[in-house]
Short mmCIF file of C-alpha atoms in Angstrom, two decimals:
data_model
loop_
_atom_site.label_atom_id
_atom_site.label_comp_id
_atom_site.label_asym_id
_atom_site.label_seq_id
_atom_site.Cartn_x
_atom_site.Cartn_y
_atom_site.Cartn_z
CA MET A 1 5.81 -27.67 -2.78
CA ILE A 2 8.73 -29.64 -4.24
CA ILE A 3 10.45 -31.62 -1.51
CA GLU A 4 14.00 -32.82 -2.07
CA TYR A 5 15.83 -35.30 0.18
CA LYS A 6 19.50 -36.03 -0.28
CA LYS A 7 21.21 -38.92 1.46
CA MET A 8 24.93 -38.40 0.98
CA SER A 9 25.80 -42.04 1.68
CA LEU A 10 23.47 -43.49 -0.95
CA MET A 11 23.57 -40.43 -3.27
CA GLU A 12 19.81 -40.64 -3.71
CA GLU A 13 17.71 -37.67 -4.82
CA ILE A 14 14.01 -37.77 -3.92
CA THR A 15 11.49 -35.28 -5.35
CA VAL A 16 7.78 -35.07 -4.57
CA THR A 17 5.54 -33.04 -6.89
CA ASN A 18 1.76 -32.67 -7.13
CA ILE A 19 -0.50 -34.20 -9.76
CA ASP A 20 -3.82 -34.02 -7.91
CA HIS A 21 -6.70 -33.89 -10.43
CA LEU A 22 -4.57 -32.21 -13.09
CA GLY A 23 -3.82 -35.55 -14.73
CA ILE A 24 -7.54 -35.84 -15.49
CA VAL A 25 -7.52 -32.37 -17.06
CA ALA A 26 -4.35 -33.13 -19.05
CA GLY A 27 -5.83 -36.42 -20.22
CA LEU A 28 -9.01 -34.76 -21.47
CA ILE A 29 -6.92 -32.19 -23.37
CA ASP A 30 -4.97 -35.07 -24.94
CA GLU A 31 -8.19 -36.94 -25.74
CA ILE A 32 -9.47 -33.93 -27.70
CA GLY A 33 -6.10 -33.33 -29.37
CA ILE A 34 -5.86 -29.61 -28.55
CA VAL A 35 -2.05 -29.51 -28.42
CA SER A 36 -1.64 -31.03 -31.86
CA ILE A 37 -4.30 -28.71 -33.35
CA ILE A 38 -2.56 -25.60 -32.00
CA ASN A 39 0.90 -26.81 -33.07
CA GLN A 40 -0.36 -27.68 -36.52
CA LYS A 41 -1.81 -24.18 -36.91
CA LEU A 42 1.18 -22.25 -35.55
CA GLY A 43 3.97 -24.65 -36.42
CA VAL A 44 6.73 -26.00 -34.19
CA ASP A 45 10.15 -24.38 -33.95
CA ASN A 46 12.70 -26.96 -32.78
CA ARG A 47 14.69 -24.19 -31.13
CA GLU A 48 11.81 -23.49 -28.72
CA LYS A 49 11.84 -25.20 -25.35
CA ILE A 50 8.04 -25.42 -25.23
CA THR A 51 5.51 -25.40 -28.07
CA ALA A 52 2.49 -23.12 -28.40
CA GLY A 53 0.20 -26.13 -27.96
CA GLN A 54 1.88 -27.01 -24.67
CA VAL A 55 1.50 -23.40 -23.47
CA ILE A 56 -2.25 -23.50 -24.21
CA LYS A 57 -2.44 -26.86 -22.44
CA ALA A 58 -0.75 -25.27 -19.43
CA LEU A 59 -3.23 -22.37 -19.48
CA ILE A 60 -6.16 -24.82 -19.50
CA ILE A 61 -4.63 -26.86 -16.66
CA ASN A 62 -4.15 -23.66 -14.69
CA GLY A 63 -7.71 -22.53 -15.47
CA LEU A 64 -9.12 -25.81 -14.12
CA GLY A 65 -6.66 -25.93 -11.24
CA MET A 66 -9.25 -25.09 -8.53
CA VAL A 67 -6.79 -22.88 -6.72
CA SER A 68 -8.79 -19.65 -6.40
CA ARG A 69 -5.91 -17.68 -7.81
CA PRO A 70 -5.70 -15.48 -10.92
CA LEU A 71 -3.83 -16.45 -14.05
CA TYR A 72 -1.21 -13.79 -13.48
CA LEU A 73 0.22 -16.13 -10.80
CA PHE A 74 0.68 -18.63 -13.58
CA SER A 75 4.36 -19.47 -13.00
CA GLN A 76 3.78 -19.89 -9.25
CA PHE A 77 0.97 -22.34 -9.97
CA PHE A 78 3.37 -24.77 -11.68
CA GLU A 79 6.22 -24.50 -9.15
CA ASP A 80 5.04 -27.52 -7.16
CA LYS A 81 3.43 -29.45 -10.03
CA ALA A 82 4.70 -32.47 -11.94
CA VAL A 83 5.34 -30.30 -14.99
CA GLU A 84 7.11 -32.91 -17.14
CA LYS A 85 4.44 -35.47 -16.40
CA LEU A 86 1.63 -33.08 -17.33
CA LEU A 87 3.17 -31.13 -20.23
CA GLY A 88 5.94 -33.25 -21.69
CA THR A 89 9.48 -34.51 -21.18
CA GLY A 90 12.02 -31.77 -20.63
CA ILE A 91 9.44 -29.08 -19.84
CA LYS A 92 10.26 -26.95 -16.80
CA SER A 93 8.04 -24.46 -15.00
CA GLU A 94 10.38 -21.56 -15.81
CA TYR A 95 9.63 -22.05 -19.51
CA LEU A 96 6.12 -20.81 -18.77
CA ASN A 97 7.14 -17.19 -18.38
CA ASP A 98 5.12 -14.06 -19.18
CA ASP A 99 6.96 -13.35 -22.44
CA LYS A 100 6.31 -16.82 -23.85
CA ILE A 101 2.68 -16.83 -22.79
CA GLY A 102 2.15 -13.35 -24.24
CA ARG A 103 3.63 -14.31 -27.61
CA VAL A 104 1.48 -17.43 -27.84
CA MET A 105 -1.65 -15.47 -26.92
CA ASP A 106 -0.91 -12.95 -29.68
CA GLU A 107 -0.31 -15.71 -32.23
CA ILE A 108 -3.54 -17.48 -31.25
CA TYR A 109 -5.44 -14.20 -31.61
CA GLU A 110 -4.11 -13.67 -35.13
CA LEU A 111 -5.29 -17.16 -36.11
CA GLY A 112 -8.89 -16.14 -35.48
CA LEU A 113 -10.28 -17.23 -32.13
CA THR A 114 -13.85 -17.98 -33.22
CA ASN A 115 -12.79 -20.10 -36.21
CA LEU A 116 -10.24 -21.99 -34.12
CA PHE A 117 -12.82 -22.68 -31.43
CA ILE A 118 -15.33 -23.89 -34.02
CA GLU A 119 -12.73 -26.31 -35.41
CA ILE A 120 -12.05 -27.77 -31.95
CA GLY A 121 -15.77 -27.87 -31.11
CA LEU A 122 -16.72 -29.69 -34.30
CA LEU A 123 -13.91 -32.19 -33.76
CA VAL A 124 -15.32 -32.94 -30.28
CA ILE A 125 -18.87 -33.24 -31.65
CA LYS A 126 -17.77 -35.75 -34.28
CA LYS A 127 -15.37 -37.77 -32.14
CA PHE A 128 -17.61 -38.07 -29.09
CA GLU A 129 -20.91 -38.21 -31.00
CA ILE A 130 -22.39 -35.16 -29.29
CA GLU A 131 -26.12 -34.74 -30.01
CA THR A 132 -26.71 -31.38 -31.73
CA LYS A 133 -30.42 -31.49 -32.53
CA TYR A 134 -30.83 -28.52 -30.18
CA ALA A 135 -28.29 -25.75 -29.56
CA HIS A 136 -28.50 -22.85 -27.11
CA LEU A 137 -27.25 -19.29 -27.58
CA ASP A 138 -26.68 -16.90 -24.70
CA SER A 139 -24.25 -14.20 -23.60
CA THR A 140 -22.70 -12.88 -20.42
CA SER A 141 -20.37 -10.06 -19.39
CA PHE A 142 -17.09 -10.02 -17.47
CA HIS A 143 -15.99 -6.88 -15.66
CA LEU A 144 -12.41 -5.65 -15.91
CA HIS A 145 -10.17 -3.17 -14.14
CA GLY A 146 -7.95 -0.77 -16.06
CA GLU A 147 -8.17 1.75 -18.89
CA TYR A 148 -8.25 -0.48 -22.01
CA ASN A 149 -8.23 2.28 -24.62
CA GLN A 150 -9.70 1.49 -28.03
CA ILE A 151 -7.21 -0.01 -30.50
CA GLU A 152 -7.72 0.37 -34.24
CA ALA A 153 -6.77 -2.18 -36.87
CA THR A 154 -3.30 -1.75 -38.47
CA GLU A 155 -1.50 -3.15 -41.48
CA ASN A 156 0.07 -5.84 -39.32
CA HIS A 157 -3.13 -6.50 -37.39
CA GLN A 158 -6.10 -6.44 -39.73
CA LYS A 159 -8.70 -7.28 -37.10
CA LYS A 160 -10.12 -4.62 -34.84
CA PRO A 161 -10.04 -5.76 -31.19
CA ILE A 162 -13.14 -5.64 -29.03
CA LEU A 163 -14.02 -2.45 -27.20
CA ILE A 164 -13.61 -2.70 -23.44
CA THR A 165 -16.24 -0.29 -22.19
CA LYS A 166 -19.18 0.10 -19.84
CA GLY A 167 -22.47 -1.57 -20.68
CA TYR A 168 -25.29 -3.61 -19.17
CA SER A 169 -23.51 -5.57 -16.43
CA ARG A 170 -24.65 -9.11 -15.61
CA ASP A 171 -22.03 -8.98 -12.83
CA HIS A 172 -23.84 -6.05 -11.18
CA ARG A 173 -20.74 -3.88 -11.54
CA PRO A 174 -21.97 -0.99 -13.71
CA ASP A 175 -19.07 1.12 -12.42
CA LEU A 176 -16.50 -1.01 -14.28
CA LYS A 177 -15.67 -1.55 -17.92
CA GLN A 178 -16.48 -4.96 -19.33
CA CYS A 179 -16.35 -7.36 -22.25
CA VAL A 180 -19.02 -9.79 -23.50
CA LEU A 181 -18.82 -13.49 -24.30
CA ASP A 182 -21.33 -15.13 -26.64
CA LEU A 183 -21.59 -18.92 -26.52
CA VAL A 184 -23.51 -21.57 -28.43
CA VAL A 185 -23.66 -24.92 -26.63
CA SER A 186 -25.27 -28.26 -27.39
CA SER A 187 -28.22 -29.45 -25.34
CA ASP A 188 -26.18 -32.62 -24.86
CA SER A 189 -24.18 -31.82 -21.70
CA GLY A 190 -23.69 -28.16 -22.60
CA ILE A 191 -20.69 -28.74 -24.87
CA PRO A 192 -19.77 -25.35 -26.41
CA PHE A 193 -18.95 -25.32 -30.12
CA PHE A 194 -19.10 -21.59 -30.91
CA MET A 195 -17.63 -18.66 -28.97
CA ARG A 196 -17.34 -15.00 -29.79
CA ALA A 197 -15.78 -12.16 -27.82
CA ALA A 198 -17.67 -8.88 -28.13
CA ASP A 199 -17.68 -5.22 -27.08
CA GLY A 200 -18.69 -4.44 -23.53
CA ASN A 201 -21.73 -2.43 -24.66
CA GLU A 202 -23.04 -5.04 -27.08
CA SER A 203 -26.83 -5.51 -27.06
CA ASP A 204 -28.12 -9.10 -27.27
CA LYS A 205 -31.20 -7.94 -29.13
CA ALA A 206 -29.08 -6.22 -31.77
CA VAL A 207 -26.69 -9.09 -32.49
CA PHE A 208 -28.34 -12.44 -31.71
CA GLY A 209 -29.81 -12.71 -35.20
CA GLU A 210 -26.42 -11.96 -36.77
CA ILE A 211 -24.69 -14.51 -34.52
CA LEU A 212 -27.08 -17.29 -35.49
CA THR A 213 -26.62 -16.41 -39.16
CA GLU A 214 -22.86 -16.64 -38.67
CA VAL A 215 -23.20 -19.97 -36.87
CA LYS A 216 -25.31 -21.35 -39.71
CA LYS A 217 -22.77 -20.14 -42.28
CA GLN A 218 -19.72 -21.62 -40.53
CA ILE A 219 -21.14 -24.75 -38.94
CA LYS A 220 -22.95 -27.29 -41.10
CA LEU A 221 -25.28 -28.52 -38.36
CA ASP A 222 -29.04 -28.55 -38.75
CA SER A 223 -29.63 -27.59 -35.12
CA ILE A 224 -32.78 -26.03 -33.72
CA MET A 225 -31.52 -22.84 -32.08
CA VAL A 226 -32.87 -22.02 -28.62
CA CYS A 227 -32.53 -18.47 -27.25
CA ASP A 228 -34.07 -16.12 -24.72
CA SER A 229 -36.38 -13.24 -25.65
CA ALA A 230 -33.48 -11.05 -26.89
CA LEU A 231 -33.78 -12.90 -30.21
CA TYR A 232 -37.47 -12.09 -30.70
CA SER A 233 -37.68 -8.97 -32.84
CA GLN A 234 -38.93 -8.39 -36.36
CA GLU A 235 -35.40 -7.72 -37.63
CA ASN A 236 -33.90 -10.85 -36.06
CA LEU A 237 -36.72 -13.17 -37.10
CA LYS A 238 -36.43 -12.05 -40.71
CA LEU A 239 -32.65 -12.44 -40.54
CA ILE A 240 -32.90 -16.08 -39.39
CA SER A 241 -35.88 -17.05 -41.52
CA ASN A 242 -33.90 -20.00 -42.93
CA LEU A 243 -33.17 -21.40 -39.47
CA LYS A 244 -35.31 -23.38 -37.05
CA TRP A 245 -35.63 -21.65 -33.71
CA ILE A 246 -37.33 -21.66 -30.31
CA THR A 247 -37.36 -18.51 -28.24
CA ARG A 248 -39.24 -16.78 -25.48
CA VAL A 249 -41.74 -14.17 -26.65
CA PRO A 250 -41.45 -10.73 -24.97
CA MET A 251 -44.55 -9.83 -22.98
CA THR A 252 -44.34 -6.27 -24.30
CA LEU A 253 -45.97 -7.39 -27.57
CA LYS A 254 -49.68 -6.56 -27.92
CA LYS A 255 -50.47 -10.05 -29.21
CA ALA A 256 -48.59 -11.64 -26.30
CA LYS A 257 -50.65 -9.64 -23.80
CA GLU A 258 -53.80 -11.00 -25.42
CA VAL A 259 -52.97 -14.70 -25.59
CA ILE A 260 -51.34 -14.86 -22.16
CA GLU A 261 -54.82 -14.52 -20.62
CA LEU A 262 -56.29 -17.57 -22.38
CA ASP A 263 -57.97 -20.15 -20.16
CA LEU A 264 -55.60 -23.05 -19.49
CA GLU A 265 -57.73 -24.80 -16.90
CA LYS A 266 -59.64 -26.97 -19.35
CA VAL A 267 -56.69 -27.72 -21.63
CA LYS A 268 -56.14 -31.41 -22.28
CA ILE A 269 -52.64 -32.50 -23.23
CA ILE A 270 -52.80 -34.47 -26.48
CA SER A 271 -51.25 -37.88 -25.88
CA SER A 272 -48.44 -39.14 -28.11
CA THR A 273 -47.48 -42.66 -29.13
CA ASP A 274 -43.80 -41.71 -28.96
CA PRO A 275 -42.43 -43.10 -25.65
CA VAL A 276 -39.87 -40.26 -25.41
CA ILE A 277 -42.58 -37.59 -25.74
CA GLN A 278 -44.73 -39.52 -23.25
CA GLU A 279 -41.91 -39.49 -20.71
CA ILE A 280 -41.19 -35.79 -21.28
CA THR A 281 -44.90 -34.99 -20.87
CA ARG A 282 -45.07 -36.99 -17.65
CA LEU A 283 -42.01 -35.22 -16.20
CA LEU A 284 -43.32 -31.77 -17.14
CA GLN A 285 -46.74 -32.47 -15.60
CA GLU A 286 -45.09 -33.78 -12.44
CA LYS A 287 -43.24 -30.47 -12.19
CA GLY A 288 -46.53 -28.58 -12.49
CA TYR A 289 -46.43 -27.42 -16.11
CA LYS A 290 -49.42 -27.05 -18.40
CA TRP A 291 -49.55 -25.46 -21.83
CA LEU A 292 -51.73 -24.42 -24.73
CA GLU A 293 -50.61 -24.17 -28.35
CA GLN A 294 -51.70 -21.31 -30.62
CA ASN A 295 -50.90 -20.52 -34.27
CA VAL A 296 -49.98 -16.88 -34.86
CA THR A 297 -48.26 -14.73 -37.47
CA TYR A 298 -45.68 -12.13 -36.46
CA ALA A 299 -43.22 -10.24 -38.67
CA GLY A 300 -44.84 -12.02 -41.59
CA ILE A 301 -43.71 -15.40 -40.24
CA LYS A 302 -46.13 -18.17 -39.31
CA GLN A 303 -45.37 -19.45 -35.82
CA ARG A 304 -46.50 -21.73 -33.03
CA TRP A 305 -46.83 -20.05 -29.69
CA LEU A 306 -46.89 -22.12 -26.53
CA ILE A 307 -48.64 -20.44 -23.58
CA VAL A 308 -47.02 -22.13 -20.60
CA GLU A 309 -47.94 -22.04 -16.93
CA SER A 310 -45.68 -23.30 -14.15
CA GLU A 311 -47.40 -24.11 -10.87
CA PRO A 312 -44.32 -23.50 -8.65
CA ARG A 313 -43.62 -20.25 -10.44
CA LYS A 314 -47.30 -19.24 -10.17
CA LYS A 315 -47.18 -19.62 -6.39
CA SER A 316 -44.01 -17.55 -6.25
CA ASP A 317 -45.43 -14.84 -8.52
CA ILE A 318 -48.65 -14.63 -6.48
CA GLN A 319 -46.61 -14.21 -3.27
CA LYS A 320 -44.69 -11.38 -4.94
CA LEU A 321 -47.96 -9.86 -6.15
CA GLU A 322 -49.47 -9.93 -2.65
CA SER A 323 -46.37 -8.25 -1.29
CA LYS A 324 -46.53 -5.63 -4.03
CA ILE A 325 -50.23 -4.98 -3.28
CA GLU A 326 -49.39 -4.25 0.36
CA GLN A 327 -46.44 -2.02 -0.54
CA GLU A 328 -48.50 -0.02 -3.03
CA LYS A 329 -51.35 0.29 -0.54
CA LYS A 330 -49.00 2.06 1.87
CA MET A 331 -47.84 4.30 -0.94
CA ALA A 332 -51.45 5.07 -1.96
CA LEU A 333 -52.43 5.96 1.64
CA LYS A 334 -49.45 8.26 1.92
CA LEU A 335 -50.30 10.02 -1.35
CA ALA A 336 -53.98 10.23 -0.35
CA LYS A 337 -53.15 11.85 2.97
CA LYS A 338 -50.94 14.40 1.26
CA LEU A 339 -53.63 15.08 -1.33
CA GLU A 340 -56.36 15.75 1.28
CA THR A 341 -54.21 18.34 3.02
CA THR A 342 -53.31 20.16 -0.20
CA GLY A 343 -55.35 23.13 -1.34
CA PHE A 344 -55.77 23.92 -5.05
CA ASP A 345 -56.64 27.21 -6.72
CA THR A 346 -59.11 25.64 -9.16
CA VAL A 347 -61.18 22.49 -9.49
CA THR A 348 -59.35 21.63 -12.70
CA GLN A 349 -56.00 21.86 -10.95
CA ALA A 350 -57.25 19.54 -8.22
CA GLN A 351 -58.53 17.01 -10.76
CA ASN A 352 -55.27 17.06 -12.79
CA TYR A 353 -53.20 16.47 -9.68
CA LEU A 354 -55.37 13.47 -8.81
CA LYS A 355 -54.78 12.03 -12.30
CA SER A 356 -51.02 12.43 -11.91
CA ILE A 357 -51.15 10.49 -8.64
CA ASN A 358 -53.09 7.60 -10.17
CA LYS A 359 -50.54 7.33 -12.99
CA LYS A 360 -47.99 6.36 -10.34
CA LEU A 361 -50.19 3.52 -9.07
CA LYS A 362 -50.84 0.21 -10.81
CA LEU A 363 -52.79 -1.84 -8.28
CA TRP A 364 -54.65 0.86 -6.32
CA ASN A 365 -56.76 3.83 -7.27
CA VAL A 366 -57.20 7.10 -5.38
CA GLU A 367 -60.84 8.22 -5.81
CA SER A 368 -62.26 11.64 -5.06
CA LEU A 369 -65.62 11.45 -3.28
CA GLU A 370 -66.06 15.19 -3.61
CA ILE A 371 -64.10 18.41 -3.99
CA LYS A 372 -64.84 20.81 -1.17
CA GLU A 373 -64.60 24.55 -1.44
CA LYS A 374 -62.90 26.42 1.41
CA ILE A 375 -62.68 30.19 1.89
CA LEU A 376 -59.44 31.61 3.26
CA ASN A 377 -59.26 35.04 4.87
CA LYS A 378 -62.74 35.88 3.47
CA GLN A 379 -61.11 36.56 0.09
CA SER A 380 -59.31 33.61 -1.52
CA ILE A 381 -60.89 30.22 -2.19
CA VAL A 382 -59.10 26.85 -2.26
CA TYR A 383 -60.35 23.39 -3.16
CA HIS A 384 -59.70 20.20 -1.21
CA HIS A 385 -60.31 16.56 -2.14
CA HIS A 386 -62.28 14.26 0.10
CA ILE A 387 -60.91 10.89 -1.02
CA LYS A 388 -60.68 7.14 -0.49
CA ILE A 389 -58.46 4.43 -1.98
CA GLN A 390 -59.75 1.34 -3.79
CA PRO A 391 -57.89 -1.71 -5.15
CA ARG A 392 -57.91 -2.06 -8.93
CA VAL A 393 -59.68 -5.40 -8.85
CA SER A 394 -59.58 -6.11 -12.57
CA GLU A 395 -55.82 -5.51 -12.76
CA ILE A 396 -55.15 -7.67 -9.69
CA GLU A 397 -57.30 -10.45 -11.13
CA ARG A 398 -55.47 -10.20 -14.46
CA ARG A 399 -52.06 -10.42 -12.80
CA THR A 400 -53.24 -13.35 -10.70
CA LEU A 401 -54.44 -15.12 -13.84
CA VAL A 402 -51.16 -14.69 -15.74
CA ALA A 403 -48.92 -15.41 -12.74
CA GLY A 404 -46.42 -18.16 -13.54
CA ARG A 405 -47.02 -17.87 -17.28
CA PHE A 406 -44.73 -17.21 -20.22
CA ILE A 407 -44.89 -17.70 -23.99
CA LEU A 408 -42.54 -19.70 -26.21
CA GLY A 409 -42.45 -19.13 -29.95
CA THR A 410 -41.10 -21.32 -32.75
CA ASN A 411 -41.21 -21.39 -36.53
CA ILE A 412 -41.35 -25.19 -36.54
CA GLU A 413 -44.68 -26.22 -38.08
CA SER A 414 -47.44 -27.87 -36.05
CA ASN A 415 -47.46 -31.02 -38.16
CA SER A 416 -43.72 -31.59 -37.67
CA GLU A 417 -42.15 -34.25 -35.51
CA ILE A 418 -41.42 -31.62 -32.81
CA LYS A 419 -44.31 -31.69 -30.33
CA SER A 420 -45.22 -29.06 -27.75
CA PRO A 421 -43.74 -30.93 -24.74
CA GLU A 422 -40.41 -31.21 -26.54
CA ILE A 423 -40.38 -27.48 -27.29
CA LEU A 424 -40.92 -26.66 -23.61
CA TRP A 425 -38.45 -29.29 -22.43
CA ASN A 426 -35.65 -28.01 -24.65
CA TYR A 427 -36.30 -24.39 -23.80
CA LYS A 428 -35.82 -25.34 -20.16
CA ASN A 429 -32.42 -26.70 -21.19
CA GLN A 430 -31.40 -23.11 -21.96
CA GLN A 431 -29.92 -23.36 -18.48
CA ALA A 432 -27.04 -25.25 -20.13
CA CYS A 433 -25.61 -21.90 -21.22
CA GLU A 434 -26.31 -20.27 -17.87
CA ARG A 435 -24.58 -23.13 -16.02
CA GLY A 436 -21.58 -22.65 -18.28
CA PHE A 437 -21.38 -18.97 -17.41
CA ARG A 438 -21.68 -19.71 -13.69
CA PHE A 439 -18.84 -22.18 -14.09
CA LEU A 440 -16.61 -19.62 -15.81
CA LYS A 441 -17.30 -17.07 -13.07
CA ASP A 442 -16.73 -19.51 -10.21
CA PRO A 443 -13.82 -18.13 -8.13
CA HIS A 444 -12.43 -21.66 -7.79
CA PHE A 445 -11.66 -21.61 -11.49
CA PHE A 446 -11.16 -18.12 -12.92
CA ALA A 447 -10.81 -15.60 -10.12
CA ASP A 448 -9.73 -12.19 -11.51
CA SER A 449 -8.43 -13.86 -14.65
CA PHE A 450 -8.24 -10.71 -16.75
CA PHE A 451 -4.74 -9.64 -15.84
CA VAL A 452 -3.75 -8.73 -19.40
CA GLU A 453 -3.41 -5.17 -20.67
CA LYS A 454 -4.40 -5.51 -24.34
CA PRO A 455 -7.95 -6.11 -25.64
CA GLN A 456 -6.55 -8.76 -28.01
CA ARG A 457 -5.32 -10.77 -25.07
CA VAL A 458 -8.63 -10.29 -23.25
CA GLU A 459 -10.25 -11.99 -26.24
CA THR A 460 -7.69 -14.79 -26.05
CA ILE A 461 -8.40 -15.27 -22.35
CA LEU A 462 -12.11 -15.62 -23.23
CA PHE A 463 -11.10 -18.24 -25.79
CA VAL A 464 -9.08 -20.18 -23.18
CA MET A 465 -11.94 -19.93 -20.69
CA SER A 466 -14.35 -21.32 -23.29
CA ILE A 467 -11.93 -24.20 -24.01
CA CYS A 468 -11.82 -24.90 -20.27
CA LEU A 469 -15.63 -25.11 -20.21
CA LEU A 470 -15.52 -27.49 -23.19
CA VAL A 471 -12.94 -29.72 -21.49
CA TYR A 472 -14.81 -29.74 -18.18
CA ASN A 473 -18.26 -30.48 -19.65
CA LEU A 474 -16.86 -33.16 -21.96
CA GLY A 475 -15.11 -34.87 -19.06
CA GLN A 476 -18.27 -34.81 -16.96
CA ARG A 477 -20.32 -36.16 -19.88
CA GLU A 478 -17.92 -39.03 -20.57
CA LEU A 479 -17.77 -39.99 -16.89
CA ARG A 480 -21.55 -40.02 -16.50
CA ASN A 481 -22.15 -41.87 -19.77
CA THR A 482 -19.65 -44.56 -18.80
CA LEU A 483 -21.25 -45.00 -15.38
CA LYS A 484 -24.71 -45.36 -16.96
CA ARG A 485 -23.47 -47.68 -19.70
CA THR A 486 -21.73 -50.00 -17.22
CA SER A 487 -24.47 -49.67 -14.53
CA ASN A 488 -21.96 -48.44 -11.95
CA LEU A 489 -22.20 -45.82 -9.21
CA LEU A 490 -19.78 -43.51 -7.42
CA LYS A 491 -20.23 -41.76 -4.10
CA ASN A 492 -21.13 -38.08 -4.19
CA GLN A 493 -20.23 -35.37 -1.66
CA LEU A 494 -22.81 -36.78 0.78
CA GLY A 495 -21.50 -40.32 0.44
CA LYS A 496 -24.56 -41.46 -1.51
CA PRO A 497 -24.17 -43.59 -4.66
CA THR A 498 -24.90 -41.77 -7.93
CA ASN A 499 -24.31 -42.16 -11.64
CA THR A 500 -24.32 -38.38 -12.19
CA PRO A 501 -21.41 -37.05 -10.10
CA THR A 502 -20.03 -33.61 -10.92
CA LEU A 503 -16.53 -33.49 -12.32
CA ARG A 504 -15.75 -30.83 -9.75
CA TRP A 505 -16.37 -33.39 -7.01
CA ILE A 506 -14.11 -35.88 -8.82
CA PHE A 507 -11.41 -33.20 -8.94
CA GLN A 508 -11.71 -32.81 -5.17
CA CYS A 509 -11.41 -36.56 -4.71
CA PHE A 510 -7.97 -36.48 -6.35
CA GLN A 511 -6.44 -33.83 -4.10
CA GLY A 512 -3.29 -35.24 -2.53
CA VAL A 513 -2.06 -37.43 -5.40
CA HIS A 514 1.71 -36.96 -5.84
CA LEU A 515 4.51 -38.00 -8.16
CA LEU A 516 7.48 -39.48 -6.28
CA THR A 517 10.79 -39.36 -8.14
CA ILE A 518 13.80 -41.28 -6.80
CA ASN A 519 16.91 -41.03 -8.99
CA GLN A 520 14.74 -40.44 -12.08
CA SER A 521 12.53 -43.43 -11.26
CA GLN A 522 8.94 -42.22 -10.92
CA LYS A 523 5.92 -43.52 -9.07
CA VAL A 524 2.46 -42.04 -8.46
CA VAL A 525 1.69 -42.23 -4.75
CA ASN A 526 -1.47 -41.88 -2.69
CA LEU A 527 -3.56 -43.43 -5.46
CA THR A 528 -6.16 -45.05 -3.25
CA GLU A 529 -8.51 -47.85 -4.23
CA GLU A 530 -11.37 -45.35 -4.58
CA ARG A 531 -9.31 -43.12 -6.91
CA SER A 532 -8.26 -46.11 -9.00
CA LEU A 533 -11.92 -47.08 -9.31
CA ILE A 534 -12.86 -43.60 -10.53
CA LEU A 535 -10.12 -43.71 -13.18
CA GLN A 536 -11.74 -46.78 -14.75
CA PHE A 537 -14.69 -44.64 -15.81
CA LEU A 538 -12.61 -41.83 -17.31
CA PRO A 539 -11.06 -41.79 -20.82
CA SER A 540 -7.86 -43.81 -21.24
CA CYS A 541 -5.82 -40.64 -21.81
CA CYS A 542 -6.65 -39.61 -18.22
CA GLN A 543 -5.60 -42.96 -16.80
CA LYS A 544 -2.07 -42.83 -18.22
CA TYR A 545 -1.18 -39.92 -15.92
CA TYR A 546 -1.82 -42.07 -12.84
CA LEU A 547 -1.54 -45.77 -13.67
#
């Protein structure tokens, strides 16, 4: 809230506005140079009160505002904020109206959202020396309310917007229409450098190969692409034959079912002279991983498969298996009881019904000890089973053996510098994408963000959300790297020293920082010693908003 005090005798005007953590966000945006990139692309009209770049900056600040409110309350968000301090001299909150925001969103869309995001992402990679040896591709869906009818391309708008429709919902809202966001992020801190908005019914398996081909074409980075099993199909593997990749192998493949049962108990991990690989191996073994490498050919492509077993996951899978055995036993007893009380006209009919029951069971088997003949009313004859149930021992033993196991595939040759532990380690980093999606869906950041009515603007919102993720992850990376480089620590939420604090916690630490204005003379207040210390480890562009 803006607080104004007027003392008539001294003619002083005092205004208090909020900066909180938004100076950090604004500083990171400045550090990347997002405003200048947008303005350079769209141009600056001197008659406008606020530039397109400043509007996008405001959208990012709002997106990372931690206010648990949707973007359609955009103007209200800035009512009590130090707008001029954050966005530029002369900028007022009323300039951020729906019409202006809508026009900028449409102009950004026409620029080409994916290409614009790639440009910003590559700039960040180069400027901040982001490691891109490994990159991770994944997708998620966002549900929306409203009709969102399909819009065709026109002469003025050559691009066809995405289709907002029902599809496989990662949000567990199959009743609602949705859109899909594809992201490629670096293994280094999860910095995104490729985004793509897609139809709500898009299938990962159908498009992942095409996406990676597009990434390779537009981005001159020799990254090893890491994906989940949606990538692993004959069509996709042939499509990306010129790329290096690591992916999970679907267990539906016949070959996968064979190799998953190999004996891993006597496997000895081949030691490496590389200290990095040694450390990775040690960490993986501490976490209960063991693996066996196999050379296979699939889709005409020579590959290395890594049969991996995780001890914690094995324990969990065995617990689930034991529970499933008990549940199916109850089901088998129920079916057996019903079967014994059912009379059949012929022996063949009785046998066929028994077969149909056993098809429903995976871990138990209903066995007929004998089929008894029974005469009814001295004329008709019926046949009854005398049965018992038996566990399918071989199937239970097989499932116990493969519990906690999965297979990773790669087209990187065995004699390359990429060793098995590194393959497993970097596949585990696939969580970088998943963490990014959890961040975007966190209600503290983007609660009900899709307030717009046009699919084009839905795509633009996805672009802004992806930029927010880039800004957040970059800020967290720079903070942590500085702490490690200078051997310093900050207190986490529990008051314990750490050199890996989350940026979200740092944001919370800055709640309550205000800008005090007295007769146009400004001063940042409530900047405690702890907050000043934190600022030392953030980029200089963040510091200027407070110091």
